[in-house]
Amino acid sequence: MSDKTPFETDMLTLTRFVMEKGRRVKGATGELTQLLNSMLTAIKAISSAVRKAGLAHMFGIAGTMNVTGDEVKKLDVLSNDLVINMLQSSYSTCVLVTEENKEALITPKDKRGKYVVCFDPLDGSSNIDCLAPIGTIFAIYKKETDDEPSEKDALQPGRNIVAAGYALYGSATLVALSTGQGVDCFMLDPGLGEFILVDRDVKIKKKGKVYSLNEGYAKYFDPAMTEYLQKKKFPEDGSSPYGARYVGSMVADVHRTLMYGGIFMYPANQKSPKGKLRLLYECNPMAFIIEQAGGMATTGTEAVLDVKPEGIHQRVPLILGSPDDFQPHQLISTPAPLPHPYLDKT
């Protein structure tokens, strides 16, 4: 049976997309384009490694724990090394922050550029051995001072993000990317080895039908969160109850929320009063993407992107998704609710 699908002769690849965006920016040096292309190369390599993991004996635990207390998988180590090496060889970075390293990595002088990159090389790695979707998350900032690069250069609020995105390794490999002008999605064509534009200027639905969080921690939830969930399950207005979906891989859960609408939550609770997810390389990139798509992202007391980091592995609560699914009097996770610039407008 022959394939009669027409072959695209003018496809918009992610590499081309990034170059075209860069040319429109007055005074652009091409350094960000180099950086994004190097990140894409690392993502392609990780995607290939994920597909071959079982055959290459890459499943299982590497025998160590990372700085945030998670068991390190063999693919974590490989992915971390791939991203570090590709970014430092792009001649566009000065400081790298990764979940797998306790301290920030300073790029050697002969390879330095002006950008700071914070990333989680393989999010959801506890799902690796059962073949559930996993991903890579990253945020790019510009160094703000002329001083020698240091960890302090990474302690910038999410509002300073130049570009952010994530890769999802699922039934296909997809990259969602924003440079501050909306969100675009690209899918990897294995035959070409290139990411092809599949969704331009993605917008999240105003209201969804699904909530996503780990209800195994329900006994530790704040009363406000318990009440919010109760109203989603048993709507007082007689509407249909919300469905529950939770993969346990942040990239998969957030991507589903972006595509279908709804709300994703990893709130503060009695067991983790400061939240569980890391601000710099998990919450900020995802909050940036969701806001660029027209959604909201909050810690429960303030917008995630307004939080001023105090440490590179700082944790914060996270609630993000469709704007109409936010109910300010129910989604505050502190005993004394504080005003929120976004929630107060609803």
Short mmCIF file of C-alpha atoms in Angstrom, two decimals:
data_model
loop_
_atom_site.label_atom_id
_atom_site.label_comp_id
_atom_site.label_asym_id
_atom_site.label_seq_id
_atom_site.Cartn_x
_atom_site.Cartn_y
_atom_site.Cartn_z
CA MET A 1 0.00 0.00 0.00
CA SER A 2 1.66 3.24 -1.10
CA ASP A 3 1.80 6.40 0.98
CA LYS A 4 -0.09 9.08 -0.97
CA THR A 5 0.47 11.80 1.65
CA PRO A 6 1.91 14.91 -0.06
CA PHE A 7 5.45 15.76 1.03
CA GLU A 8 5.73 19.25 2.52
CA THR A 9 8.36 21.32 0.68
CA ASP A 10 8.14 24.50 2.78
CA MET A 11 7.81 23.17 6.33
CA LEU A 12 8.28 25.44 9.31
CA THR A 13 10.81 23.72 11.53
CA LEU A 14 11.59 24.91 15.03
CA THR A 15 15.12 25.81 13.95
CA ARG A 16 13.75 28.01 11.15
CA PHE A 17 11.07 29.41 13.48
CA VAL A 18 13.67 30.49 16.05
CA MET A 19 15.89 32.08 13.40
CA GLU A 20 12.98 34.03 11.91
CA LYS A 21 11.92 35.29 15.35
CA GLY A 22 15.48 36.37 16.07
CA ARG A 23 15.79 38.36 12.86
CA ARG A 24 12.73 40.43 13.81
CA VAL A 25 14.32 41.61 17.05
CA LYS A 26 16.20 44.88 16.69
CA GLY A 27 19.81 44.54 17.79
CA ALA A 28 19.63 40.74 18.11
CA THR A 29 23.05 39.04 18.06
CA GLY A 30 21.87 35.51 17.30
CA GLU A 31 23.12 34.28 20.68
CA LEU A 32 19.65 33.25 21.87
CA THR A 33 19.10 31.41 18.58
CA GLN A 34 22.35 29.48 19.15
CA LEU A 35 21.25 28.66 22.68
CA LEU A 36 17.78 27.42 21.70
CA ASN A 37 19.19 25.32 18.87
CA SER A 38 21.66 23.70 21.29
CA MET A 39 18.83 22.97 23.72
CA LEU A 40 16.87 21.36 20.87
CA THR A 41 19.83 19.14 20.02
CA ALA A 42 19.99 17.99 23.64
CA ILE A 43 16.24 17.29 23.61
CA LYS A 44 16.55 15.21 20.43
CA ALA A 45 19.36 13.19 22.03
CA ILE A 46 17.34 12.65 25.22
CA SER A 47 14.32 11.60 23.15
CA SER A 48 16.47 9.02 21.37
CA ALA A 49 17.89 7.77 24.68
CA VAL A 50 14.40 7.46 26.19
CA ARG A 51 13.22 5.34 23.23
CA LYS A 52 16.25 3.04 23.54
CA ALA A 53 16.44 2.94 27.33
CA GLY A 54 15.16 -0.62 27.76
CA LEU A 55 17.41 -2.06 25.06
CA ALA A 56 20.44 -0.13 26.30
CA HIS A 57 19.89 -1.14 29.95
CA MET A 58 19.29 2.48 30.97
CA PHE A 59 16.37 1.71 33.28
CA GLY A 60 16.84 1.53 37.03
CA ILE A 61 18.44 3.62 39.75
CA ALA A 62 21.94 5.07 39.41
CA GLY A 63 22.56 4.53 43.12
CA THR A 64 22.51 8.15 44.30
CA MET A 65 20.05 10.88 45.28
CA ASN A 66 19.93 14.39 43.85
CA VAL A 67 20.07 17.60 45.89
CA THR A 68 16.29 17.68 46.34
CA GLY A 69 16.13 14.15 47.75
CA ASP A 70 14.89 12.23 44.70
CA GLU A 71 16.46 8.93 43.64
CA VAL A 72 18.56 9.50 40.54
CA LYS A 73 17.81 7.24 37.59
CA LYS A 74 20.41 6.32 34.98
CA LEU A 75 18.56 8.35 32.36
CA ASP A 76 18.63 11.36 34.72
CA VAL A 77 22.41 11.30 34.72
CA LEU A 78 22.64 10.93 30.94
CA SER A 79 20.08 13.69 30.31
CA ASN A 80 21.77 16.08 32.72
CA ASP A 81 25.17 15.57 31.06
CA LEU A 82 23.66 16.01 27.59
CA VAL A 83 21.99 19.34 28.42
CA ILE A 84 25.03 20.72 30.29
CA ASN A 85 27.45 19.82 27.50
CA MET A 86 25.23 21.15 24.71
CA LEU A 87 24.47 24.43 26.48
CA GLN A 88 28.05 25.14 27.47
CA SER A 89 29.26 24.39 23.95
CA SER A 90 26.72 26.85 22.51
CA TYR A 91 28.97 29.77 23.59
CA SER A 92 25.86 31.56 24.86
CA THR A 93 25.58 30.66 28.56
CA CYS A 94 27.35 31.83 31.70
CA VAL A 95 25.43 30.11 34.51
CA LEU A 96 23.49 26.83 34.54
CA VAL A 97 21.15 25.65 37.31
CA THR A 98 19.97 22.03 37.20
CA GLU A 99 17.97 19.86 39.56
CA GLU A 100 20.75 17.30 39.59
CA ASN A 101 23.57 19.58 40.85
CA LYS A 102 23.70 21.14 44.30
CA GLU A 103 25.47 24.29 43.12
CA ALA A 104 25.13 26.41 40.00
CA LEU A 105 27.51 25.54 37.17
CA ILE A 106 29.68 28.37 35.84
CA THR A 107 30.50 28.07 32.14
CA PRO A 108 34.28 28.14 31.40
CA LYS A 109 35.52 31.60 30.39
CA ASP A 110 36.36 30.64 26.83
CA LYS A 111 32.78 29.45 26.23
CA ARG A 112 30.78 32.11 28.05
CA GLY A 113 27.80 34.05 26.76
CA LYS A 114 25.18 36.28 28.36
CA TYR A 115 22.41 33.84 29.27
CA VAL A 116 21.47 31.97 32.45
CA VAL A 117 19.59 28.68 31.99
CA CYS A 118 17.64 26.83 34.70
CA PHE A 119 16.46 23.34 33.78
CA ASP A 120 15.13 20.01 34.93
CA PRO A 121 16.76 17.58 32.48
CA LEU A 122 14.29 14.74 33.02
CA ASP A 123 11.13 15.60 34.94
CA GLY A 124 8.95 12.72 36.16
CA SER A 125 11.84 10.28 36.21
CA SER A 126 10.07 8.11 38.79
CA ASN A 127 7.86 7.12 35.83
CA ILE A 128 10.75 6.01 33.62
CA ASP A 129 10.64 2.30 34.39
CA CYS A 130 6.88 2.01 33.74
CA LEU A 131 7.11 3.89 30.38
CA ALA A 132 4.85 6.77 31.46
CA PRO A 133 5.43 10.18 29.81
CA ILE A 134 8.40 12.21 31.07
CA GLY A 135 9.90 15.53 30.01
CA THR A 136 12.53 18.28 30.06
CA ILE A 137 11.78 21.80 31.39
CA PHE A 138 13.87 24.95 30.92
CA ALA A 139 13.86 28.72 31.46
CA ILE A 140 16.32 31.22 29.99
CA TYR A 141 17.26 34.54 31.58
CA LYS A 142 19.73 37.26 30.59
CA LYS A 143 22.57 38.02 33.00
CA GLU A 144 21.80 41.41 34.53
CA THR A 145 25.23 42.51 35.78
CA ASP A 146 28.77 42.78 34.42
CA ASP A 147 30.20 40.99 37.45
CA GLU A 148 31.83 37.58 37.33
CA PRO A 149 29.08 34.96 36.80
CA SER A 150 27.77 33.37 40.01
CA GLU A 151 24.76 31.60 41.48
CA LYS A 152 23.20 35.00 42.26
CA ASP A 153 22.66 35.58 38.53
CA ALA A 154 20.04 32.82 38.57
CA LEU A 155 18.04 34.34 41.43
CA GLN A 156 15.74 36.35 39.17
CA PRO A 157 11.92 36.41 39.29
CA GLY A 158 10.10 34.63 36.48
CA ARG A 159 9.02 37.98 35.00
CA ASN A 160 12.61 38.26 33.70
CA ILE A 161 12.37 35.09 31.59
CA VAL A 162 13.53 35.60 28.00
CA ALA A 163 12.33 32.21 26.77
CA ALA A 164 10.96 29.06 28.35
CA GLY A 165 9.64 25.72 27.27
CA TYR A 166 9.33 22.04 27.84
CA ALA A 167 9.76 18.82 25.92
CA LEU A 168 7.32 15.94 26.39
CA TYR A 169 8.52 12.42 25.64
CA GLY A 170 5.26 10.54 25.20
CA SER A 171 3.52 8.88 22.26
CA ALA A 172 5.51 11.46 20.28
CA THR A 173 8.18 13.97 21.26
CA LEU A 174 6.78 17.50 21.48
CA VAL A 175 8.29 20.87 22.39
CA ALA A 176 6.20 23.80 23.67
CA LEU A 177 8.13 27.06 23.43
CA SER A 178 7.53 30.71 24.27
CA THR A 179 9.81 33.69 23.73
CA GLY A 180 7.27 36.04 25.29
CA GLN A 181 5.04 36.27 22.21
CA GLY A 182 2.61 33.43 22.84
CA VAL A 183 3.12 29.66 22.89
CA ASP A 184 3.89 27.45 19.89
CA CYS A 185 4.11 23.65 19.80
CA PHE A 186 6.40 21.55 17.62
CA MET A 187 6.46 17.79 17.10
CA LEU A 188 9.57 15.77 16.29
CA ASP A 189 9.48 14.09 12.88
CA PRO A 190 11.73 11.04 13.43
CA GLY A 191 12.38 10.68 9.71
CA LEU A 192 13.66 14.24 9.33
CA GLY A 193 15.14 14.62 12.79
CA GLU A 194 13.46 18.03 12.97
CA PHE A 195 10.70 19.59 15.07
CA ILE A 196 7.78 20.73 12.89
CA LEU A 197 5.25 23.40 13.88
CA VAL A 198 1.92 21.75 14.72
CA ASP A 199 0.14 24.35 16.90
CA ARG A 200 0.67 28.09 16.54
CA ASP A 201 -0.23 30.60 19.27
CA VAL A 202 -1.83 28.06 21.60
CA LYS A 203 -4.49 29.42 23.97
CA ILE A 204 -5.74 27.60 27.04
CA LYS A 205 -9.52 27.27 27.43
CA LYS A 206 -11.18 29.78 29.74
CA LYS A 207 -12.66 26.91 31.72
CA GLY A 208 -11.92 23.21 31.76
CA LYS A 209 -13.55 20.00 32.95
CA VAL A 210 -10.61 18.34 34.70
CA TYR A 211 -8.61 18.91 37.88
CA SER A 212 -5.19 17.36 38.42
CA LEU A 213 -3.39 16.77 41.73
CA ASN A 214 -2.17 13.96 43.95
CA GLU A 215 -5.14 13.22 46.19
CA GLY A 216 -3.05 10.68 48.08
CA TYR A 217 -2.05 13.65 50.23
CA ALA A 218 -5.68 14.61 50.96
CA LYS A 219 -5.26 14.12 54.72
CA TYR A 220 -2.64 16.91 54.69
CA PHE A 221 -4.62 19.43 52.57
CA ASP A 222 -5.66 22.82 53.89
CA PRO A 223 -9.42 23.14 54.52
CA ALA A 224 -9.65 25.61 51.60
CA MET A 225 -8.22 23.02 49.18
CA THR A 226 -10.49 20.30 50.54
CA GLU A 227 -13.51 22.59 50.07
CA TYR A 228 -12.42 23.51 46.51
CA LEU A 229 -12.15 19.84 45.52
CA GLN A 230 -15.50 19.04 47.11
CA LYS A 231 -17.17 21.69 44.95
CA LYS A 232 -15.49 20.33 41.82
CA LYS A 233 -16.76 16.83 42.60
CA PHE A 234 -20.21 17.89 43.81
CA PRO A 235 -21.09 21.18 42.02
CA GLU A 236 -23.69 23.22 43.88
CA ASP A 237 -25.13 24.61 40.65
CA GLY A 238 -26.12 21.17 39.36
CA SER A 239 -23.48 21.13 36.59
CA SER A 240 -21.45 18.04 35.75
CA PRO A 241 -18.64 17.23 38.19
CA TYR A 242 -15.02 17.63 37.10
CA GLY A 243 -13.01 14.60 36.11
CA ALA A 244 -9.71 13.77 37.83
CA ARG A 245 -6.53 13.12 35.85
CA TYR A 246 -3.08 12.76 37.40
CA VAL A 247 -0.03 11.19 35.74
CA GLY A 248 2.54 12.22 38.34
CA SER A 249 4.81 13.65 35.65
CA MET A 250 4.54 17.44 35.74
CA VAL A 251 5.19 17.93 32.03
CA ALA A 252 2.45 15.46 31.07
CA ASP A 253 -0.08 16.92 33.52
CA VAL A 254 0.64 20.55 32.59
CA HIS A 255 0.60 19.81 28.86
CA ARG A 256 -2.80 18.13 29.16
CA THR A 257 -4.03 21.17 31.10
CA LEU A 258 -2.71 23.50 28.38
CA MET A 259 -4.39 21.49 25.61
CA TYR A 260 -7.73 20.68 27.26
CA GLY A 261 -8.11 23.32 29.96
CA GLY A 262 -8.74 22.73 33.63
CA ILE A 263 -6.48 23.16 36.62
CA PHE A 264 -3.23 21.56 37.84
CA MET A 265 -2.36 21.80 41.53
CA TYR A 266 0.59 20.94 43.74
CA PRO A 267 -0.42 23.09 46.72
CA ALA A 268 1.21 23.65 50.07
CA ASN A 269 0.02 21.20 52.71
CA GLN A 270 0.83 20.14 56.26
CA LYS A 271 3.52 17.76 55.05
CA SER A 272 5.11 20.26 52.60
CA PRO A 273 4.21 23.73 53.92
CA LYS A 274 6.50 25.40 51.36
CA GLY A 275 5.27 23.26 48.48
CA LYS A 276 7.12 20.47 46.69
CA LEU A 277 7.96 21.74 43.20
CA ARG A 278 11.10 23.77 42.54
CA LEU A 279 10.66 27.42 41.58
CA LEU A 280 13.50 28.08 39.14
CA TYR A 281 13.34 25.04 36.87
CA GLU A 282 9.80 23.68 37.30
CA CYS A 283 7.31 26.33 38.42
CA ASN A 284 8.67 29.43 36.66
CA PRO A 285 8.97 27.89 33.17
CA MET A 286 5.51 26.30 33.40
CA ALA A 287 3.94 29.47 34.81
CA PHE A 288 5.48 31.48 31.97
CA ILE A 289 4.08 29.09 29.35
CA ILE A 290 0.60 29.03 30.92
CA GLU A 291 0.41 32.82 31.28
CA GLN A 292 1.58 33.27 27.69
CA ALA A 293 -1.30 30.98 26.67
CA GLY A 294 -3.83 33.12 28.56
CA GLY A 295 -3.97 31.12 31.78
CA MET A 296 -3.02 31.79 35.38
CA ALA A 297 -0.32 30.48 37.72
CA THR A 298 -0.20 31.23 41.44
CA THR A 299 1.38 29.98 44.65
CA GLY A 300 -1.93 30.67 46.37
CA THR A 301 -0.70 34.02 47.69
CA GLU A 302 0.98 35.61 44.67
CA ALA A 303 1.69 35.05 41.00
CA VAL A 304 4.45 32.48 40.57
CA LEU A 305 6.35 34.77 38.21
CA ASP A 306 6.45 37.51 40.88
CA VAL A 307 8.21 35.36 43.49
CA LYS A 308 11.74 36.59 44.24
CA PRO A 309 13.97 33.50 44.55
CA GLU A 310 16.08 33.09 47.68
CA GLY A 311 17.87 29.89 46.65
CA ILE A 312 18.39 27.93 43.45
CA HIS A 313 16.49 24.87 44.73
CA GLN A 314 13.70 26.81 46.46
CA ARG A 315 10.29 25.11 46.56
CA VAL A 316 6.93 26.84 46.18
CA PRO A 317 3.26 25.77 45.98
CA LEU A 318 1.83 25.78 42.45
CA ILE A 319 -1.68 26.13 41.04
CA LEU A 320 -2.06 26.80 37.32
CA GLY A 321 -4.57 26.46 34.52
CA SER A 322 -7.72 27.97 33.02
CA PRO A 323 -8.56 31.42 34.42
CA ASP A 324 -12.23 30.67 35.13
CA ASP A 325 -11.25 27.65 37.24
CA PHE A 326 -9.62 29.93 39.81
CA GLN A 327 -11.85 30.75 42.76
CA PRO A 328 -9.87 33.16 44.95
CA HIS A 329 -11.70 32.46 48.17
CA GLN A 330 -11.05 28.73 47.76
CA LEU A 331 -7.50 28.54 46.33
CA ILE A 332 -5.63 30.38 49.06
CA SER A 333 -3.33 28.01 50.92
CA THR A 334 -2.32 30.18 53.90
CA PRO A 335 -4.25 30.71 57.14
CA ALA A 336 -4.39 34.46 56.47
CA PRO A 337 -5.23 34.96 52.78
CA LEU A 338 -3.20 37.65 51.05
CA PRO A 339 -4.43 39.69 48.07
CA HIS A 340 -3.45 38.36 44.66
CA PRO A 341 -3.08 40.69 41.66
CA TYR A 342 -4.69 38.22 39.27
CA LEU A 343 -7.25 36.47 41.43
CA ASP A 344 -8.64 39.76 42.69
CA LYS A 345 -9.69 40.65 39.14
CA THR A 346 -11.95 37.62 38.72
#
